[in-house]
Amino acid sequence: MSTRQTAFDLMHGKDGTMYSVSPDTKIADAIKIMCDANIGAIIVQEGDRYVGIWTERDLLQNALNENFNPYTAIIKDYMSTNLITAQYDENIYRLMDKFLGKRLRHLFITKEDGIIGFLSSGDVEKALLNDKTNELENLNAMVSWEYYSNWQWKKKK
C-alpha cells in the first residue's frame, strides 16, 4: 500500500457489496438489512439512481422524535439527500481530509459524473494505518537498532 492509493483502489480492495433500498422502504426493514449485513449505512436507490443515504446516526437522531415509529416510517422521509462525493482518483489523504473537514462517515465515489460506489471513513482509516505501518517497517528494515547501539561518539585524545 502507498499514499498513491486512490478511492478506486480502496473500493476494489474490499467487499464491493453496496446494500440499498428503495425510497418507500420502511425503516425497520432497512434496519434489519443493516443488522444482518453488519453495516452502518444503507443507500437509498430509485431505479439506477442513488437518491439518498440513511445511517445508524440518523436512527439515533430520528428516535428522539416522538412521532417516529420505525415500523411505519418510510426511509425517504428521513434519509439524507445531500450526497457528498469524491472523485475515483483522489488519494487516501485527500479522502481523509474530506471525512475530517466535513465530519462525514461516508463518501460516494464518482467517475465521469456517475456514482460508482462509496467508502466509509473506516475504509480510509484502515488504508492510512496500513500505509503508515508499511512505511515504518520499511524504515526499520533500512536502519536497524543494531546500527544505533554500535554507534558511539569517539573521544579525542
PDB file of C-alpha atoms in Angstrom:
ATOM      1  CA  MET A   1       0.000   0.000   0.000  1.00  0.00           C
ATOM      2  CA  SER A   2       1.134   3.521  -0.579  1.00  0.00           C
ATOM      3  CA  THR A   3      -0.093   7.065  -0.338  1.00  0.00           C
ATOM      4  CA  ARG A   4      -0.740   6.776  -4.041  1.00  0.00           C
ATOM      5  CA  GLN A   5      -3.743   4.602  -3.334  1.00  0.00           C
ATOM      6  CA  THR A   6      -6.917   6.119  -4.687  1.00  0.00           C
ATOM      7  CA  ALA A   7     -10.587   5.849  -3.826  1.00  0.00           C
ATOM      8  CA  PHE A   8     -10.920   3.434  -6.735  1.00  0.00           C
ATOM      9  CA  ASP A   9      -8.145   1.221  -5.307  1.00  0.00           C
ATOM     10  CA  LEU A  10      -9.809   1.136  -1.893  1.00  0.00           C
ATOM     11  CA  MET A  11     -13.193   0.250  -3.360  1.00  0.00           C
ATOM     12  CA  HIS A  12     -11.713  -2.701  -5.208  1.00  0.00           C
ATOM     13  CA  GLY A  13      -9.741  -3.881  -2.209  1.00  0.00           C
ATOM     14  CA  LYS A  14     -12.836  -4.526  -0.112  1.00  0.00           C
ATOM     15  CA  ASP A  15     -16.101  -6.399  -0.401  1.00  0.00           C
ATOM     16  CA  GLY A  16     -17.858  -4.463  -3.130  1.00  0.00           C
ATOM     17  CA  THR A  17     -21.377  -5.149  -1.906  1.00  0.00           C
ATOM     18  CA  MET A  18     -23.447  -1.995  -1.752  1.00  0.00           C
ATOM     19  CA  TYR A  19     -26.663  -2.511   0.146  1.00  0.00           C
ATOM     20  CA  SER A  20     -29.557  -0.403  -0.999  1.00  0.00           C
ATOM     21  CA  VAL A  21     -33.287   0.009  -0.506  1.00  0.00           C
ATOM     22  CA  SER A  22     -35.989   1.880  -2.358  1.00  0.00           C
ATOM     23  CA  PRO A  23     -37.276   5.217  -1.023  1.00  0.00           C
ATOM     24  CA  ASP A  24     -40.545   3.602   0.086  1.00  0.00           C
ATOM     25  CA  THR A  25     -38.858   1.023   2.325  1.00  0.00           C
ATOM     26  CA  LYS A  26     -39.964   1.007   5.948  1.00  0.00           C
ATOM     27  CA  ILE A  27     -37.128   1.998   8.258  1.00  0.00           C
ATOM     28  CA  ALA A  28     -37.495  -1.188  10.305  1.00  0.00           C
ATOM     29  CA  ASP A  29     -36.799  -3.185   7.128  1.00  0.00           C
ATOM     30  CA  ALA A  30     -33.705  -1.087   6.391  1.00  0.00           C
ATOM     31  CA  ILE A  31     -32.506  -1.623   9.970  1.00  0.00           C
ATOM     32  CA  LYS A  32     -32.916  -5.378   9.540  1.00  0.00           C
ATOM     33  CA  ILE A  33     -30.771  -5.347   6.375  1.00  0.00           C
ATOM     34  CA  MET A  34     -28.138  -3.223   8.113  1.00  0.00           C
ATOM     35  CA  CYS A  35     -28.027  -5.524  11.149  1.00  0.00           C
ATOM     36  CA  ASP A  36     -27.840  -8.679   9.030  1.00  0.00           C
ATOM     37  CA  ALA A  37     -25.026  -7.223   6.909  1.00  0.00           C
ATOM     38  CA  ASN A  38     -23.281  -5.584   9.889  1.00  0.00           C
ATOM     39  CA  ILE A  39     -23.152  -2.194   8.164  1.00  0.00           C
ATOM     40  CA  GLY A  40     -23.713   1.320   9.467  1.00  0.00           C
ATOM     41  CA  ALA A  41     -25.362   2.862   6.416  1.00  0.00           C
ATOM     42  CA  ILE A  42     -27.679   1.917   3.618  1.00  0.00           C
ATOM     43  CA  ILE A  43     -28.030   3.584   0.239  1.00  0.00           C
ATOM     44  CA  VAL A  44     -31.427   4.681  -0.986  1.00  0.00           C
ATOM     45  CA  GLN A  45     -31.775   3.901  -4.656  1.00  0.00           C
ATOM     46  CA  GLU A  46     -34.549   4.768  -7.086  1.00  0.00           C
ATOM     47  CA  GLY A  47     -34.147   2.731 -10.239  1.00  0.00           C
ATOM     48  CA  ASP A  48     -30.495   3.108 -11.181  1.00  0.00           C
ATOM     49  CA  ARG A  49     -30.078   6.464  -9.373  1.00  0.00           C
ATOM     50  CA  TYR A  50     -28.728   6.904  -5.859  1.00  0.00           C
ATOM     51  CA  VAL A  51     -31.042   9.395  -4.153  1.00  0.00           C
ATOM     52  CA  GLY A  52     -30.036   9.214  -0.503  1.00  0.00           C
ATOM     53  CA  ILE A  53     -28.316   7.529   2.385  1.00  0.00           C
ATOM     54  CA  TRP A  54     -29.615   6.543   5.809  1.00  0.00           C
ATOM     55  CA  THR A  55     -27.225   5.762   8.639  1.00  0.00           C
ATOM     56  CA  GLU A  56     -27.163   4.497  12.193  1.00  0.00           C
ATOM     57  CA  ARG A  57     -26.517   8.101  13.225  1.00  0.00           C
ATOM     58  CA  ASP A  58     -29.782   9.056  11.512  1.00  0.00           C
ATOM     59  CA  LEU A  59     -31.561   6.373  13.547  1.00  0.00           C
ATOM     60  CA  LEU A  60     -30.289   7.911  16.771  1.00  0.00           C
ATOM     61  CA  GLN A  61     -31.487  11.363  15.755  1.00  0.00           C
ATOM     62  CA  ASN A  62     -34.836  10.080  14.452  1.00  0.00           C
ATOM     63  CA  ALA A  63     -35.508   8.077  17.608  1.00  0.00           C
ATOM     64  CA  LEU A  64     -35.754  11.311  19.608  1.00  0.00           C
ATOM     65  CA  ASN A  65     -38.790  12.380  17.590  1.00  0.00           C
ATOM     66  CA  GLU A  66     -41.971  11.422  19.498  1.00  0.00           C
ATOM     67  CA  ASN A  67     -43.793  10.564  16.287  1.00  0.00           C
ATOM     68  CA  PHE A  68     -41.023   8.365  14.909  1.00  0.00           C
ATOM     69  CA  ASN A  69     -42.049   4.736  14.508  1.00  0.00           C
ATOM     70  CA  PRO A  70     -39.574   2.622  12.508  1.00  0.00           C
ATOM     71  CA  TYR A  71     -42.359   0.141  11.617  1.00  0.00           C
ATOM     72  CA  THR A  72     -44.443   2.780   9.845  1.00  0.00           C
ATOM     73  CA  ALA A  73     -41.881   5.446   8.871  1.00  0.00           C
ATOM     74  CA  ILE A  74     -40.542   5.255   5.339  1.00  0.00           C
ATOM     75  CA  ILE A  75     -36.936   5.951   4.603  1.00  0.00           C
ATOM     76  CA  LYS A  76     -37.464   8.731   2.049  1.00  0.00           C
ATOM     77  CA  ASP A  77     -38.859  10.935   4.810  1.00  0.00           C
ATOM     78  CA  TYR A  78     -35.720  10.552   6.947  1.00  0.00           C
ATOM     79  CA  MET A  79     -32.801   9.945   4.559  1.00  0.00           C
ATOM     80  CA  SER A  80     -30.036  12.408   3.774  1.00  0.00           C
ATOM     81  CA  THR A  81     -30.237  13.537   0.169  1.00  0.00           C
ATOM     82  CA  ASN A  82     -27.121  15.686   0.102  1.00  0.00           C
ATOM     83  CA  LEU A  83     -24.734  13.024  -1.189  1.00  0.00           C
ATOM     84  CA  ILE A  84     -21.158  14.163  -0.640  1.00  0.00           C
ATOM     85  CA  THR A  85     -18.824  12.844  -3.311  1.00  0.00           C
ATOM     86  CA  ALA A  86     -15.160  12.338  -4.081  1.00  0.00           C
ATOM     87  CA  GLN A  87     -13.530  11.555  -7.400  1.00  0.00           C
ATOM     88  CA  TYR A  88     -12.354   7.992  -8.017  1.00  0.00           C
ATOM     89  CA  ASP A  89      -8.737   9.143  -8.423  1.00  0.00           C
ATOM     90  CA  GLU A  90      -8.424  11.084  -5.145  1.00  0.00           C
ATOM     91  CA  ASN A  91      -5.703   9.708  -2.868  1.00  0.00           C
ATOM     92  CA  ILE A  92      -6.290   8.444   0.654  1.00  0.00           C
ATOM     93  CA  TYR A  93      -5.032  11.647   2.318  1.00  0.00           C
ATOM     94  CA  ARG A  94      -7.390  13.804   0.317  1.00  0.00           C
ATOM     95  CA  LEU A  95     -10.261  11.461   1.188  1.00  0.00           C
ATOM     96  CA  MET A  96      -9.404  11.681   4.886  1.00  0.00           C
ATOM     97  CA  ASP A  97      -9.348  15.475   4.622  1.00  0.00           C
ATOM     98  CA  LYS A  98     -12.924  15.346   3.339  1.00  0.00           C
ATOM     99  CA  PHE A  99     -14.050  12.985   6.087  1.00  0.00           C
ATOM    100  CA  LEU A 100     -12.492  15.110   8.816  1.00  0.00           C
ATOM    101  CA  GLY A 101     -13.239  18.516   7.312  1.00  0.00           C
ATOM    102  CA  LYS A 102     -16.890  17.798   6.679  1.00  0.00           C
ATOM    103  CA  ARG A 103     -17.318  15.467   9.695  1.00  0.00           C
ATOM    104  CA  LEU A 104     -18.603  12.646   7.485  1.00  0.00           C
ATOM    105  CA  ARG A 105     -18.612   8.901   7.756  1.00  0.00           C
ATOM    106  CA  HIS A 106     -19.470   8.061   4.129  1.00  0.00           C
ATOM    107  CA  LEU A 107     -18.399   9.410   0.745  1.00  0.00           C
ATOM    108  CA  PHE A 108     -19.863   8.468  -2.598  1.00  0.00           C
ATOM    109  CA  ILE A 109     -17.197   7.877  -5.228  1.00  0.00           C
ATOM    110  CA  THR A 110     -17.786   9.281  -8.689  1.00  0.00           C
ATOM    111  CA  LYS A 111     -16.298   8.760 -12.108  1.00  0.00           C
ATOM    112  CA  GLU A 112     -17.435  10.750 -15.126  1.00  0.00           C
ATOM    113  CA  ASP A 113     -20.392  12.242 -13.237  1.00  0.00           C
ATOM    114  CA  GLY A 114     -21.739   8.882 -12.097  1.00  0.00           C
ATOM    115  CA  ILE A 115     -21.564   7.242  -8.692  1.00  0.00           C
ATOM    116  CA  ILE A 116     -19.532   4.039  -8.846  1.00  0.00           C
ATOM    117  CA  GLY A 117     -19.507   3.177  -5.150  1.00  0.00           C
ATOM    118  CA  PHE A 118     -18.940   4.516  -1.702  1.00  0.00           C
ATOM    119  CA  LEU A 119     -16.388   4.380   1.085  1.00  0.00           C
ATOM    120  CA  SER A 120     -16.642   4.752   4.824  1.00  0.00           C
ATOM    121  CA  SER A 121     -14.229   6.704   6.957  1.00  0.00           C
ATOM    122  CA  GLY A 122     -13.189   3.334   8.407  1.00  0.00           C
ATOM    123  CA  ASP A 123     -12.126   2.108   4.960  1.00  0.00           C
ATOM    124  CA  VAL A 124      -9.833   5.110   4.573  1.00  0.00           C
ATOM    125  CA  GLU A 125      -8.531   4.968   8.165  1.00  0.00           C
ATOM    126  CA  LYS A 126      -7.600   1.324   7.670  1.00  0.00           C
ATOM    127  CA  ALA A 127      -5.723   2.159   4.457  1.00  0.00           C
ATOM    128  CA  LEU A 128      -3.881   5.025   6.164  1.00  0.00           C
ATOM    129  CA  LEU A 129      -2.870   2.830   9.108  1.00  0.00           C
ATOM    130  CA  ASN A 130      -1.671   0.093   6.760  1.00  0.00           C
ATOM    131  CA  ASP A 131       0.283   2.678   4.778  1.00  0.00           C
ATOM    132  CA  LYS A 132       1.983   4.033   7.905  1.00  0.00           C
ATOM    133  CA  THR A 133       2.716   0.520   9.191  1.00  0.00           C
ATOM    134  CA  ASN A 134       4.386  -0.381   5.881  1.00  0.00           C
ATOM    135  CA  GLU A 135       6.352   2.863   5.926  1.00  0.00           C
ATOM    136  CA  LEU A 136       7.601   2.166   9.467  1.00  0.00           C
ATOM    137  CA  GLU A 137       8.556  -1.420   8.581  1.00  0.00           C
ATOM    138  CA  ASN A 138      10.496  -0.180   5.558  1.00  0.00           C
ATOM    139  CA  LEU A 139      12.333   2.411   7.641  1.00  0.00           C
ATOM    140  CA  ASN A 140      13.171  -0.179  10.292  1.00  0.00           C
ATOM    141  CA  ALA A 141      14.495  -2.510   7.606  1.00  0.00           C
ATOM    142  CA  MET A 142      16.801   0.228   6.304  1.00  0.00           C
ATOM    143  CA  VAL A 143      18.235   1.179   9.688  1.00  0.00           C
ATOM    144  CA  SER A 144      18.229  -1.466  12.384  1.00  0.00           C
ATOM    145  CA  TRP A 145      18.536  -0.834  16.119  1.00  0.00           C
ATOM    146  CA  GLU A 146      21.900  -2.583  15.943  1.00  0.00           C
ATOM    147  CA  TYR A 147      23.176   0.337  13.902  1.00  0.00           C
ATOM    148  CA  TYR A 148      22.257   2.729  16.698  1.00  0.00           C
ATOM    149  CA  SER A 149      23.599   0.564  19.532  1.00  0.00           C
ATOM    150  CA  ASN A 150      27.018   0.212  17.844  1.00  0.00           C
ATOM    151  CA  TRP A 151      27.313   3.871  17.039  1.00  0.00           C
ATOM    152  CA  GLN A 152      29.211   5.967  19.608  1.00  0.00           C
ATOM    153  CA  TRP A 153      30.946   9.240  19.969  1.00  0.00           C
ATOM    154  CA  LYS A 154      34.673   8.806  19.780  1.00  0.00           C
ATOM    155  CA  LYS A 155      36.611  10.745  22.417  1.00  0.00           C
ATOM    156  CA  LYS A 156      39.504  12.818  21.179  1.00  0.00           C
ATOM    157  CA  LYS A 157      42.777  12.043  22.906  1.00  0.00           C
TER     158      LYS A 157
END
